[in-house]
Amino acid sequence: MIEFENVSKIYNKKTALSNLNLTIESGEIVGLIGHNGAGKSTTIKSLVSVINPSSGTIRVDGMDLAQHRMVIKKKIGYVADSPDLFLRLTANEFWDLVASAYEMSPQDIENRLNYLLQVFDFSDHRFEVIESFSHGMRQKVFVIGALLADPDIWVLDEPLTGLDPQAAFDLKNMMRQHAEKGKTVIFSTHVLEVAEQLCDRIAILKKGHLIFFGSIAELKEQHPNQSLESIYLGLAGRREEVVTDAS
C-alpha cells in the first residue's frame, strides 16, 4: 500500500502539488492523468525520492518514506519522464549499475536480462552507447532498467512515449501481469484510451490538486452519456472549445 497524506510541493512560491491525499492498494494499476504542469511528475518524483515534498507524509507498506528511504527505494522500479540520461554509458553498463543498486546476483541479472532483452527485441544493441540511440531505443533501455530487479512497485512516468507498437503492447501486458501478482503499478499518461484499457483506478490532477480518484466506470457513472474525452476535458481542461486563428 502507498499512502500520500497532505503532500504538497512548492517551487519558488509556485504550488506544484497541493495537499495530495491518495491511497494506492497493492495489486492495482493506477494512472495519473492531467495536463502538463498538473502535478503528475511531481507526485511521481516525490514517491521515488527524486525530490522531497515541502510538507506531508508518504508511506509505503506502512513505512514513512522520510525515515526508511533506502529500504523503500529498493521496492521501486522507476522510469523517468525523459530517457536522455547516462548517455555516455552503454546500455549494459547502465543495467549493471541498476543491478548493483538492487544487489542482484550475477545469475539473477543474466536470467532476468535475457528475458527482457527478448521481450523488447534489444539483444543486438546491448553493448551500444545510449547516446547513439533514438528516443524510443533510449526509452527501452530505461524500461528494462526499471523492470530488471522486478521490484514490487513499478513507477513509470509516461513509459509508452516513443515505444514502437510491439514494445508498447508487451509493456502493457507486463504491467497487468505485475498487478495480477498482487504488486503495484503507477504510471502517468496523456492517452485516455490507455488509461481506460489498463487502469483499475485513475487520479486526475489539475494545477496540483486531485480532482478525481476512482475507476473509469465510476467516472462515467458520475457523468452519464458523455465520452471519456468530454468528461476529462470538462473536469481538467477548457472543455471542447474551438480555438480559432485570430489572424
PDB file of C-alpha atoms in Angstrom:
ATOM      1  CA  MET A   1       0.000   0.000   0.000  1.00  0.00           C
ATOM      2  CA  ILE A   2       1.167   3.515  -0.856  1.00  0.00           C
ATOM      3  CA  GLU A   3      -0.240   6.493   1.012  1.00  0.00           C
ATOM      4  CA  PHE A   4       0.125  10.186   0.267  1.00  0.00           C
ATOM      5  CA  GLU A   5      -1.059  12.238   3.243  1.00  0.00           C
ATOM      6  CA  ASN A   6      -1.408  16.015   2.760  1.00  0.00           C
ATOM      7  CA  VAL A   7       1.575  16.053   0.404  1.00  0.00           C
ATOM      8  CA  SER A   8       2.458  19.454  -1.054  1.00  0.00           C
ATOM      9  CA  LYS A   9       5.356  20.717  -3.123  1.00  0.00           C
ATOM     10  CA  ILE A  10       6.178  24.385  -3.648  1.00  0.00           C
ATOM     11  CA  TYR A  11       8.805  25.672  -6.096  1.00  0.00           C
ATOM     12  CA  ASN A  12       9.742  29.341  -5.660  1.00  0.00           C
ATOM     13  CA  LYS A  13       6.332  30.232  -4.242  1.00  0.00           C
ATOM     14  CA  LYS A  14       4.555  28.264  -7.002  1.00  0.00           C
ATOM     15  CA  THR A  15       2.476  25.323  -5.771  1.00  0.00           C
ATOM     16  CA  ALA A  16       3.107  22.239  -7.917  1.00  0.00           C
ATOM     17  CA  LEU A  17       1.193  19.890  -5.622  1.00  0.00           C
ATOM     18  CA  SER A  18      -1.384  20.875  -3.025  1.00  0.00           C
ATOM     19  CA  ASN A  19      -2.399  18.660  -0.080  1.00  0.00           C
ATOM     20  CA  LEU A  20      -2.480  15.427  -2.048  1.00  0.00           C
ATOM     21  CA  ASN A  21      -4.299  12.609  -0.249  1.00  0.00           C
ATOM     22  CA  LEU A  22      -4.141   9.347  -2.142  1.00  0.00           C
ATOM     23  CA  THR A  23      -4.103   5.668  -1.154  1.00  0.00           C
ATOM     24  CA  ILE A  24      -2.969   3.088  -3.691  1.00  0.00           C
ATOM     25  CA  GLU A  25      -3.583  -0.552  -2.856  1.00  0.00           C
ATOM     26  CA  SER A  26      -1.286  -3.441  -3.677  1.00  0.00           C
ATOM     27  CA  GLY A  27      -2.430  -5.376  -6.735  1.00  0.00           C
ATOM     28  CA  GLU A  28      -3.751  -2.434  -8.725  1.00  0.00           C
ATOM     29  CA  ILE A  29      -2.723  -0.258 -11.643  1.00  0.00           C
ATOM     30  CA  VAL A  30      -3.253   3.446 -11.016  1.00  0.00           C
ATOM     31  CA  GLY A  31      -2.953   6.024 -13.773  1.00  0.00           C
ATOM     32  CA  LEU A  32      -2.075   9.652 -13.146  1.00  0.00           C
ATOM     33  CA  ILE A  33      -3.802  11.874 -15.682  1.00  0.00           C
ATOM     34  CA  GLY A  34      -3.663  15.617 -16.224  1.00  0.00           C
ATOM     35  CA  HIS A  35      -2.449  18.414 -18.444  1.00  0.00           C
ATOM     36  CA  ASN A  36       1.227  19.411 -18.497  1.00  0.00           C
ATOM     37  CA  GLY A  37       2.032  21.001 -15.145  1.00  0.00           C
ATOM     38  CA  ALA A  38      -0.879  19.298 -13.381  1.00  0.00           C
ATOM     39  CA  GLY A  39       1.379  17.643 -10.780  1.00  0.00           C
ATOM     40  CA  LYS A  40       1.795  14.132 -12.190  1.00  0.00           C
ATOM     41  CA  SER A  41       5.592  14.128 -12.372  1.00  0.00           C
ATOM     42  CA  THR A  42       5.855  15.940  -9.037  1.00  0.00           C
ATOM     43  CA  THR A  43       3.787  13.175  -7.438  1.00  0.00           C
ATOM     44  CA  ILE A  44       5.952  10.503  -9.017  1.00  0.00           C
ATOM     45  CA  LYS A  45       9.265  12.201  -8.214  1.00  0.00           C
ATOM     46  CA  SER A  46       8.199  12.645  -4.585  1.00  0.00           C
ATOM     47  CA  LEU A  47       7.456   8.924  -4.304  1.00  0.00           C
ATOM     48  CA  VAL A  48      10.768   7.827  -5.844  1.00  0.00           C
ATOM     49  CA  SER A  49      12.804  10.360  -3.806  1.00  0.00           C
ATOM     50  CA  VAL A  50      13.995  12.469  -6.738  1.00  0.00           C
ATOM     51  CA  ILE A  51      12.536  15.439  -4.855  1.00  0.00           C
ATOM     52  CA  ASN A  52      11.344  15.936  -1.288  1.00  0.00           C
ATOM     53  CA  PRO A  53       7.826  17.252  -0.638  1.00  0.00           C
ATOM     54  CA  SER A  54       7.552  20.637   1.029  1.00  0.00           C
ATOM     55  CA  SER A  55       5.114  19.117   3.525  1.00  0.00           C
ATOM     56  CA  GLY A  56       3.094  15.990   4.153  1.00  0.00           C
ATOM     57  CA  THR A  57       3.916  12.306   4.513  1.00  0.00           C
ATOM     58  CA  ILE A  58       4.391   9.440   2.064  1.00  0.00           C
ATOM     59  CA  ARG A  59       4.160   5.878   3.375  1.00  0.00           C
ATOM     60  CA  VAL A  60       4.963   2.631   1.601  1.00  0.00           C
ATOM     61  CA  ASP A  61       3.779  -0.574   3.293  1.00  0.00           C
ATOM     62  CA  GLY A  62       3.342   1.429   6.495  1.00  0.00           C
ATOM     63  CA  MET A  63       6.879   2.855   6.425  1.00  0.00           C
ATOM     64  CA  ASP A  64       7.456   6.602   6.361  1.00  0.00           C
ATOM     65  CA  LEU A  65       9.486   7.413   3.237  1.00  0.00           C
ATOM     66  CA  ALA A  66      11.455  10.122   5.040  1.00  0.00           C
ATOM     67  CA  GLN A  67      12.618   7.612   7.666  1.00  0.00           C
ATOM     68  CA  HIS A  68      13.050   4.472   5.548  1.00  0.00           C
ATOM     69  CA  ARG A  69      14.149   5.909   2.229  1.00  0.00           C
ATOM     70  CA  MET A  70      16.730   3.309   1.205  1.00  0.00           C
ATOM     71  CA  VAL A  71      14.529   0.339   2.126  1.00  0.00           C
ATOM     72  CA  ILE A  72      11.631   1.786   0.145  1.00  0.00           C
ATOM     73  CA  LYS A  73      13.770   2.720  -2.873  1.00  0.00           C
ATOM     74  CA  LYS A  74      14.655  -0.953  -3.305  1.00  0.00           C
ATOM     75  CA  LYS A  75      10.956  -1.743  -3.567  1.00  0.00           C
ATOM     76  CA  ILE A  76      10.549   0.628  -6.537  1.00  0.00           C
ATOM     77  CA  GLY A  77      11.450   0.474 -10.220  1.00  0.00           C
ATOM     78  CA  TYR A  78      11.326   3.901 -11.863  1.00  0.00           C
ATOM     79  CA  VAL A  79      11.140   5.178 -15.426  1.00  0.00           C
ATOM     80  CA  ALA A  80      11.771   8.928 -15.558  1.00  0.00           C
ATOM     81  CA  ASP A  81       9.914  11.340 -17.826  1.00  0.00           C
ATOM     82  CA  SER A  82      12.999  11.720 -20.047  1.00  0.00           C
ATOM     83  CA  PRO A  83      15.286   8.969 -21.390  1.00  0.00           C
ATOM     84  CA  ASP A  84      18.132  11.403 -22.017  1.00  0.00           C
ATOM     85  CA  LEU A  85      20.217  10.145 -19.102  1.00  0.00           C
ATOM     86  CA  PHE A  86      23.531   8.305 -18.627  1.00  0.00           C
ATOM     87  CA  LEU A  87      24.263   8.977 -22.285  1.00  0.00           C
ATOM     88  CA  ARG A  88      27.971   8.084 -22.129  1.00  0.00           C
ATOM     89  CA  LEU A  89      27.281   4.586 -20.790  1.00  0.00           C
ATOM     90  CA  THR A  90      26.441   1.551 -22.849  1.00  0.00           C
ATOM     91  CA  ALA A  91      23.045   0.014 -22.182  1.00  0.00           C
ATOM     92  CA  ASN A  92      24.736  -2.915 -20.467  1.00  0.00           C
ATOM     93  CA  GLU A  93      26.819  -0.630 -18.233  1.00  0.00           C
ATOM     94  CA  PHE A  94      23.643   1.145 -17.156  1.00  0.00           C
ATOM     95  CA  TRP A  95      21.925  -2.137 -16.348  1.00  0.00           C
ATOM     96  CA  ASP A  96      24.978  -3.267 -14.356  1.00  0.00           C
ATOM     97  CA  LEU A  97      24.683  -0.041 -12.351  1.00  0.00           C
ATOM     98  CA  VAL A  98      20.988  -0.718 -11.672  1.00  0.00           C
ATOM     99  CA  ALA A  99      21.653  -4.340 -10.723  1.00  0.00           C
ATOM    100  CA  SER A 100      24.339  -3.246  -8.288  1.00  0.00           C
ATOM    101  CA  ALA A 101      21.949  -0.823  -6.592  1.00  0.00           C
ATOM    102  CA  TYR A 102      19.441  -3.658  -6.091  1.00  0.00           C
ATOM    103  CA  GLU A 103      22.205  -6.082  -5.023  1.00  0.00           C
ATOM    104  CA  MET A 104      21.231  -8.659  -7.638  1.00  0.00           C
ATOM    105  CA  SER A 105      23.296 -11.809  -8.059  1.00  0.00           C
ATOM    106  CA  PRO A 106      25.100 -12.322 -11.402  1.00  0.00           C
ATOM    107  CA  GLN A 107      22.835 -15.259 -12.239  1.00  0.00           C
ATOM    108  CA  ASP A 108      19.653 -13.329 -11.466  1.00  0.00           C
ATOM    109  CA  ILE A 109      20.905 -10.418 -13.583  1.00  0.00           C
ATOM    110  CA  GLU A 110      21.593 -12.617 -16.590  1.00  0.00           C
ATOM    111  CA  ASN A 111      18.345 -14.590 -16.331  1.00  0.00           C
ATOM    112  CA  ARG A 112      16.166 -11.515 -15.992  1.00  0.00           C
ATOM    113  CA  LEU A 113      18.104  -9.505 -18.564  1.00  0.00           C
ATOM    114  CA  ASN A 114      17.902 -12.263 -21.173  1.00  0.00           C
ATOM    115  CA  TYR A 115      14.130 -12.328 -20.731  1.00  0.00           C
ATOM    116  CA  LEU A 116      13.746  -8.549 -21.017  1.00  0.00           C
ATOM    117  CA  LEU A 117      16.106  -8.296 -23.985  1.00  0.00           C
ATOM    118  CA  GLN A 118      13.976 -10.842 -25.790  1.00  0.00           C
ATOM    119  CA  VAL A 119      10.707  -9.104 -24.901  1.00  0.00           C
ATOM    120  CA  PHE A 120      11.930  -5.707 -26.079  1.00  0.00           C
ATOM    121  CA  ASP A 121      13.985  -7.027 -29.035  1.00  0.00           C
ATOM    122  CA  PHE A 122      17.166  -5.413 -27.734  1.00  0.00           C
ATOM    123  CA  SER A 123      19.789  -8.169 -27.698  1.00  0.00           C
ATOM    124  CA  ASP A 124      21.686  -6.784 -30.690  1.00  0.00           C
ATOM    125  CA  HIS A 125      22.096  -3.374 -29.035  1.00  0.00           C
ATOM    126  CA  ARG A 126      23.111  -4.423 -25.531  1.00  0.00           C
ATOM    127  CA  PHE A 127      26.680  -3.114 -25.745  1.00  0.00           C
ATOM    128  CA  GLU A 128      25.997   0.093 -27.668  1.00  0.00           C
ATOM    129  CA  VAL A 129      26.264   3.576 -26.154  1.00  0.00           C
ATOM    130  CA  ILE A 130      22.946   5.091 -25.042  1.00  0.00           C
ATOM    131  CA  GLU A 131      23.803   8.392 -26.726  1.00  0.00           C
ATOM    132  CA  SER A 132      23.679   6.651 -30.129  1.00  0.00           C
ATOM    133  CA  PHE A 133      20.076   5.505 -29.681  1.00  0.00           C
ATOM    134  CA  SER A 134      16.850   7.083 -30.891  1.00  0.00           C
ATOM    135  CA  HIS A 135      14.341   8.341 -28.312  1.00  0.00           C
ATOM    136  CA  GLY A 136      12.391   5.094 -28.472  1.00  0.00           C
ATOM    137  CA  MET A 137      15.500   2.948 -28.073  1.00  0.00           C
ATOM    138  CA  ARG A 138      16.613   5.023 -25.085  1.00  0.00           C
ATOM    139  CA  GLN A 139      13.154   4.520 -23.596  1.00  0.00           C
ATOM    140  CA  LYS A 140      13.578   0.762 -23.894  1.00  0.00           C
ATOM    141  CA  VAL A 141      16.911   0.973 -22.030  1.00  0.00           C
ATOM    142  CA  PHE A 142      15.276   2.651 -19.045  1.00  0.00           C
ATOM    143  CA  VAL A 143      12.169   0.482 -19.081  1.00  0.00           C
ATOM    144  CA  ILE A 144      14.408  -2.594 -18.987  1.00  0.00           C
ATOM    145  CA  GLY A 145      16.399  -1.000 -16.152  1.00  0.00           C
ATOM    146  CA  ALA A 146      13.254  -0.297 -14.132  1.00  0.00           C
ATOM    147  CA  LEU A 147      11.993  -3.860 -14.514  1.00  0.00           C
ATOM    148  CA  LEU A 148      15.371  -5.579 -14.131  1.00  0.00           C
ATOM    149  CA  ALA A 149      15.107  -6.381 -10.422  1.00  0.00           C
ATOM    150  CA  ASP A 150      11.333  -6.969 -10.719  1.00  0.00           C
ATOM    151  CA  PRO A 151      10.611  -4.731  -7.709  1.00  0.00           C
ATOM    152  CA  ASP A 152       7.177  -4.758  -6.085  1.00  0.00           C
ATOM    153  CA  ILE A 153       6.270  -1.234  -7.221  1.00  0.00           C
ATOM    154  CA  TRP A 154       6.648  -0.008 -10.777  1.00  0.00           C
ATOM    155  CA  VAL A 155       6.548   3.785 -11.075  1.00  0.00           C
ATOM    156  CA  LEU A 156       6.508   4.791 -14.728  1.00  0.00           C
ATOM    157  CA  ASP A 157       6.384   8.401 -15.932  1.00  0.00           C
ATOM    158  CA  GLU A 158       4.954   8.375 -19.492  1.00  0.00           C
ATOM    159  CA  PRO A 159       6.501   4.925 -20.117  1.00  0.00           C
ATOM    160  CA  LEU A 160       4.915   4.326 -23.533  1.00  0.00           C
ATOM    161  CA  THR A 161       6.233   7.529 -25.131  1.00  0.00           C
ATOM    162  CA  GLY A 162       8.431   6.675 -28.091  1.00  0.00           C
ATOM    163  CA  LEU A 163       7.987   2.918 -27.861  1.00  0.00           C
ATOM    164  CA  ASP A 164       7.125   1.036 -31.024  1.00  0.00           C
ATOM    165  CA  PRO A 165       3.686  -0.650 -31.094  1.00  0.00           C
ATOM    166  CA  GLN A 166       5.031  -4.101 -30.205  1.00  0.00           C
ATOM    167  CA  ALA A 167       7.082  -2.820 -27.252  1.00  0.00           C
ATOM    168  CA  ALA A 168       4.127  -0.765 -26.002  1.00  0.00           C
ATOM    169  CA  PHE A 169       1.825  -3.796 -26.272  1.00  0.00           C
ATOM    170  CA  ASP A 170       4.292  -6.003 -24.402  1.00  0.00           C
ATOM    171  CA  LEU A 171       4.881  -3.454 -21.652  1.00  0.00           C
ATOM    172  CA  LYS A 172       1.135  -3.040 -21.093  1.00  0.00           C
ATOM    173  CA  ASN A 173       0.791  -6.818 -20.764  1.00  0.00           C
ATOM    174  CA  MET A 174       3.657  -6.904 -18.268  1.00  0.00           C
ATOM    175  CA  MET A 175       2.044  -4.126 -16.237  1.00  0.00           C
ATOM    176  CA  ARG A 176      -1.189  -6.103 -15.991  1.00  0.00           C
ATOM    177  CA  GLN A 177       0.639  -9.321 -15.090  1.00  0.00           C
ATOM    178  CA  HIS A 178       2.593  -7.476 -12.391  1.00  0.00           C
ATOM    179  CA  ALA A 179      -0.619  -6.233 -10.788  1.00  0.00           C
ATOM    180  CA  GLU A 180      -2.187  -9.684 -11.019  1.00  0.00           C
ATOM    181  CA  LYS A 181       0.666 -10.962  -8.843  1.00  0.00           C
ATOM    182  CA  GLY A 182      -0.503  -8.579  -6.089  1.00  0.00           C
ATOM    183  CA  LYS A 183       2.050  -5.893  -6.876  1.00  0.00           C
ATOM    184  CA  THR A 184       1.602  -2.247  -7.814  1.00  0.00           C
ATOM    185  CA  VAL A 185       1.917  -0.178 -10.979  1.00  0.00           C
ATOM    186  CA  ILE A 186       1.683   3.615 -11.016  1.00  0.00           C
ATOM    187  CA  PHE A 187       2.073   5.393 -14.325  1.00  0.00           C
ATOM    188  CA  SER A 188       1.330   8.739 -15.886  1.00  0.00           C
ATOM    189  CA  THR A 189      -0.207   9.134 -19.309  1.00  0.00           C
ATOM    190  CA  HIS A 190      -1.880  11.672 -21.574  1.00  0.00           C
ATOM    191  CA  VAL A 191      -3.631   8.931 -23.541  1.00  0.00           C
ATOM    192  CA  LEU A 192      -7.121   8.378 -22.155  1.00  0.00           C
ATOM    193  CA  GLU A 193      -7.619   5.147 -24.105  1.00  0.00           C
ATOM    194  CA  VAL A 194      -4.557   3.623 -22.449  1.00  0.00           C
ATOM    195  CA  ALA A 195      -5.856   4.620 -19.021  1.00  0.00           C
ATOM    196  CA  GLU A 196      -9.248   3.090 -19.797  1.00  0.00           C
ATOM    197  CA  GLN A 197      -7.639  -0.096 -21.076  1.00  0.00           C
ATOM    198  CA  LEU A 198      -5.194  -0.632 -18.209  1.00  0.00           C
ATOM    199  CA  CYS A 199      -6.140   1.172 -15.020  1.00  0.00           C
ATOM    200  CA  ASP A 200      -8.058  -0.133 -12.051  1.00  0.00           C
ATOM    201  CA  ARG A 201      -8.325   3.477 -10.883  1.00  0.00           C
ATOM    202  CA  ILE A 202      -7.246   6.837 -12.218  1.00  0.00           C
ATOM    203  CA  ALA A 203      -6.180  10.001 -10.405  1.00  0.00           C
ATOM    204  CA  ILE A 204      -6.964  13.185 -12.325  1.00  0.00           C
ATOM    205  CA  LEU A 205      -4.854  16.166 -11.316  1.00  0.00           C
ATOM    206  CA  LYS A 206      -5.402  19.817 -12.192  1.00  0.00           C
ATOM    207  CA  LYS A 207      -2.975  22.581 -11.207  1.00  0.00           C
ATOM    208  CA  GLY A 208      -1.605  20.496  -8.346  1.00  0.00           C
ATOM    209  CA  HIS A 209      -4.997  19.444  -6.975  1.00  0.00           C
ATOM    210  CA  LEU A 210      -6.502  15.945  -7.071  1.00  0.00           C
ATOM    211  CA  ILE A 211      -9.951  16.397  -8.609  1.00  0.00           C
ATOM    212  CA  PHE A 212     -10.969  12.749  -9.104  1.00  0.00           C
ATOM    213  CA  PHE A 213      -9.802   9.354  -7.876  1.00  0.00           C
ATOM    214  CA  GLY A 214     -11.674   6.208  -8.787  1.00  0.00           C
ATOM    215  CA  SER A 215     -12.385   3.770 -11.592  1.00  0.00           C
ATOM    216  CA  ILE A 216     -13.277   4.720 -15.154  1.00  0.00           C
ATOM    217  CA  ALA A 217     -16.669   3.117 -14.561  1.00  0.00           C
ATOM    218  CA  GLU A 218     -17.272   5.360 -11.536  1.00  0.00           C
ATOM    219  CA  LEU A 219     -16.210   8.405 -13.539  1.00  0.00           C
ATOM    220  CA  LYS A 220     -18.612   7.558 -16.359  1.00  0.00           C
ATOM    221  CA  GLU A 221     -21.391   6.859 -13.866  1.00  0.00           C
ATOM    222  CA  GLN A 222     -20.943  10.351 -12.435  1.00  0.00           C
ATOM    223  CA  HIS A 223     -21.103  11.837 -15.950  1.00  0.00           C
ATOM    224  CA  PRO A 224     -23.593   9.732 -17.943  1.00  0.00           C
ATOM    225  CA  ASN A 225     -23.977   9.923 -21.718  1.00  0.00           C
ATOM    226  CA  GLN A 226     -20.595  11.577 -22.218  1.00  0.00           C
ATOM    227  CA  SER A 227     -17.444  10.317 -23.864  1.00  0.00           C
ATOM    228  CA  LEU A 228     -14.370   9.831 -21.698  1.00  0.00           C
ATOM    229  CA  GLU A 229     -12.683  12.677 -23.550  1.00  0.00           C
ATOM    230  CA  SER A 230     -15.581  15.044 -22.858  1.00  0.00           C
ATOM    231  CA  ILE A 231     -15.650  14.074 -19.192  1.00  0.00           C
ATOM    232  CA  TYR A 232     -11.922  14.640 -18.831  1.00  0.00           C
ATOM    233  CA  LEU A 233     -11.959  17.985 -20.619  1.00  0.00           C
ATOM    234  CA  GLY A 234     -14.912  19.084 -18.528  1.00  0.00           C
ATOM    235  CA  LEU A 235     -13.002  18.314 -15.343  1.00  0.00           C
ATOM    236  CA  ALA A 236      -9.419  19.211 -16.190  1.00  0.00           C
ATOM    237  CA  GLY A 237      -9.466  21.258 -19.366  1.00  0.00           C
ATOM    238  CA  ARG A 238     -11.287  24.085 -21.078  1.00  0.00           C
ATOM    239  CA  ARG A 239     -13.996  21.692 -22.271  1.00  0.00           C
ATOM    240  CA  GLU A 240     -14.337  21.180 -26.023  1.00  0.00           C
ATOM    241  CA  GLU A 241     -13.690  24.724 -27.129  1.00  0.00           C
ATOM    242  CA  VAL A 242     -12.981  25.528 -30.733  1.00  0.00           C
ATOM    243  CA  VAL A 243      -9.787  27.546 -30.895  1.00  0.00           C
ATOM    244  CA  THR A 244      -9.723  29.786 -33.949  1.00  0.00           C
ATOM    245  CA  ASP A 245      -6.842  31.603 -35.577  1.00  0.00           C
ATOM    246  CA  ALA A 246      -7.031  35.287 -34.692  1.00  0.00           C
ATOM    247  CA  SER A 247      -5.184  36.337 -37.852  1.00  0.00           C
TER     248      SER A 247
END
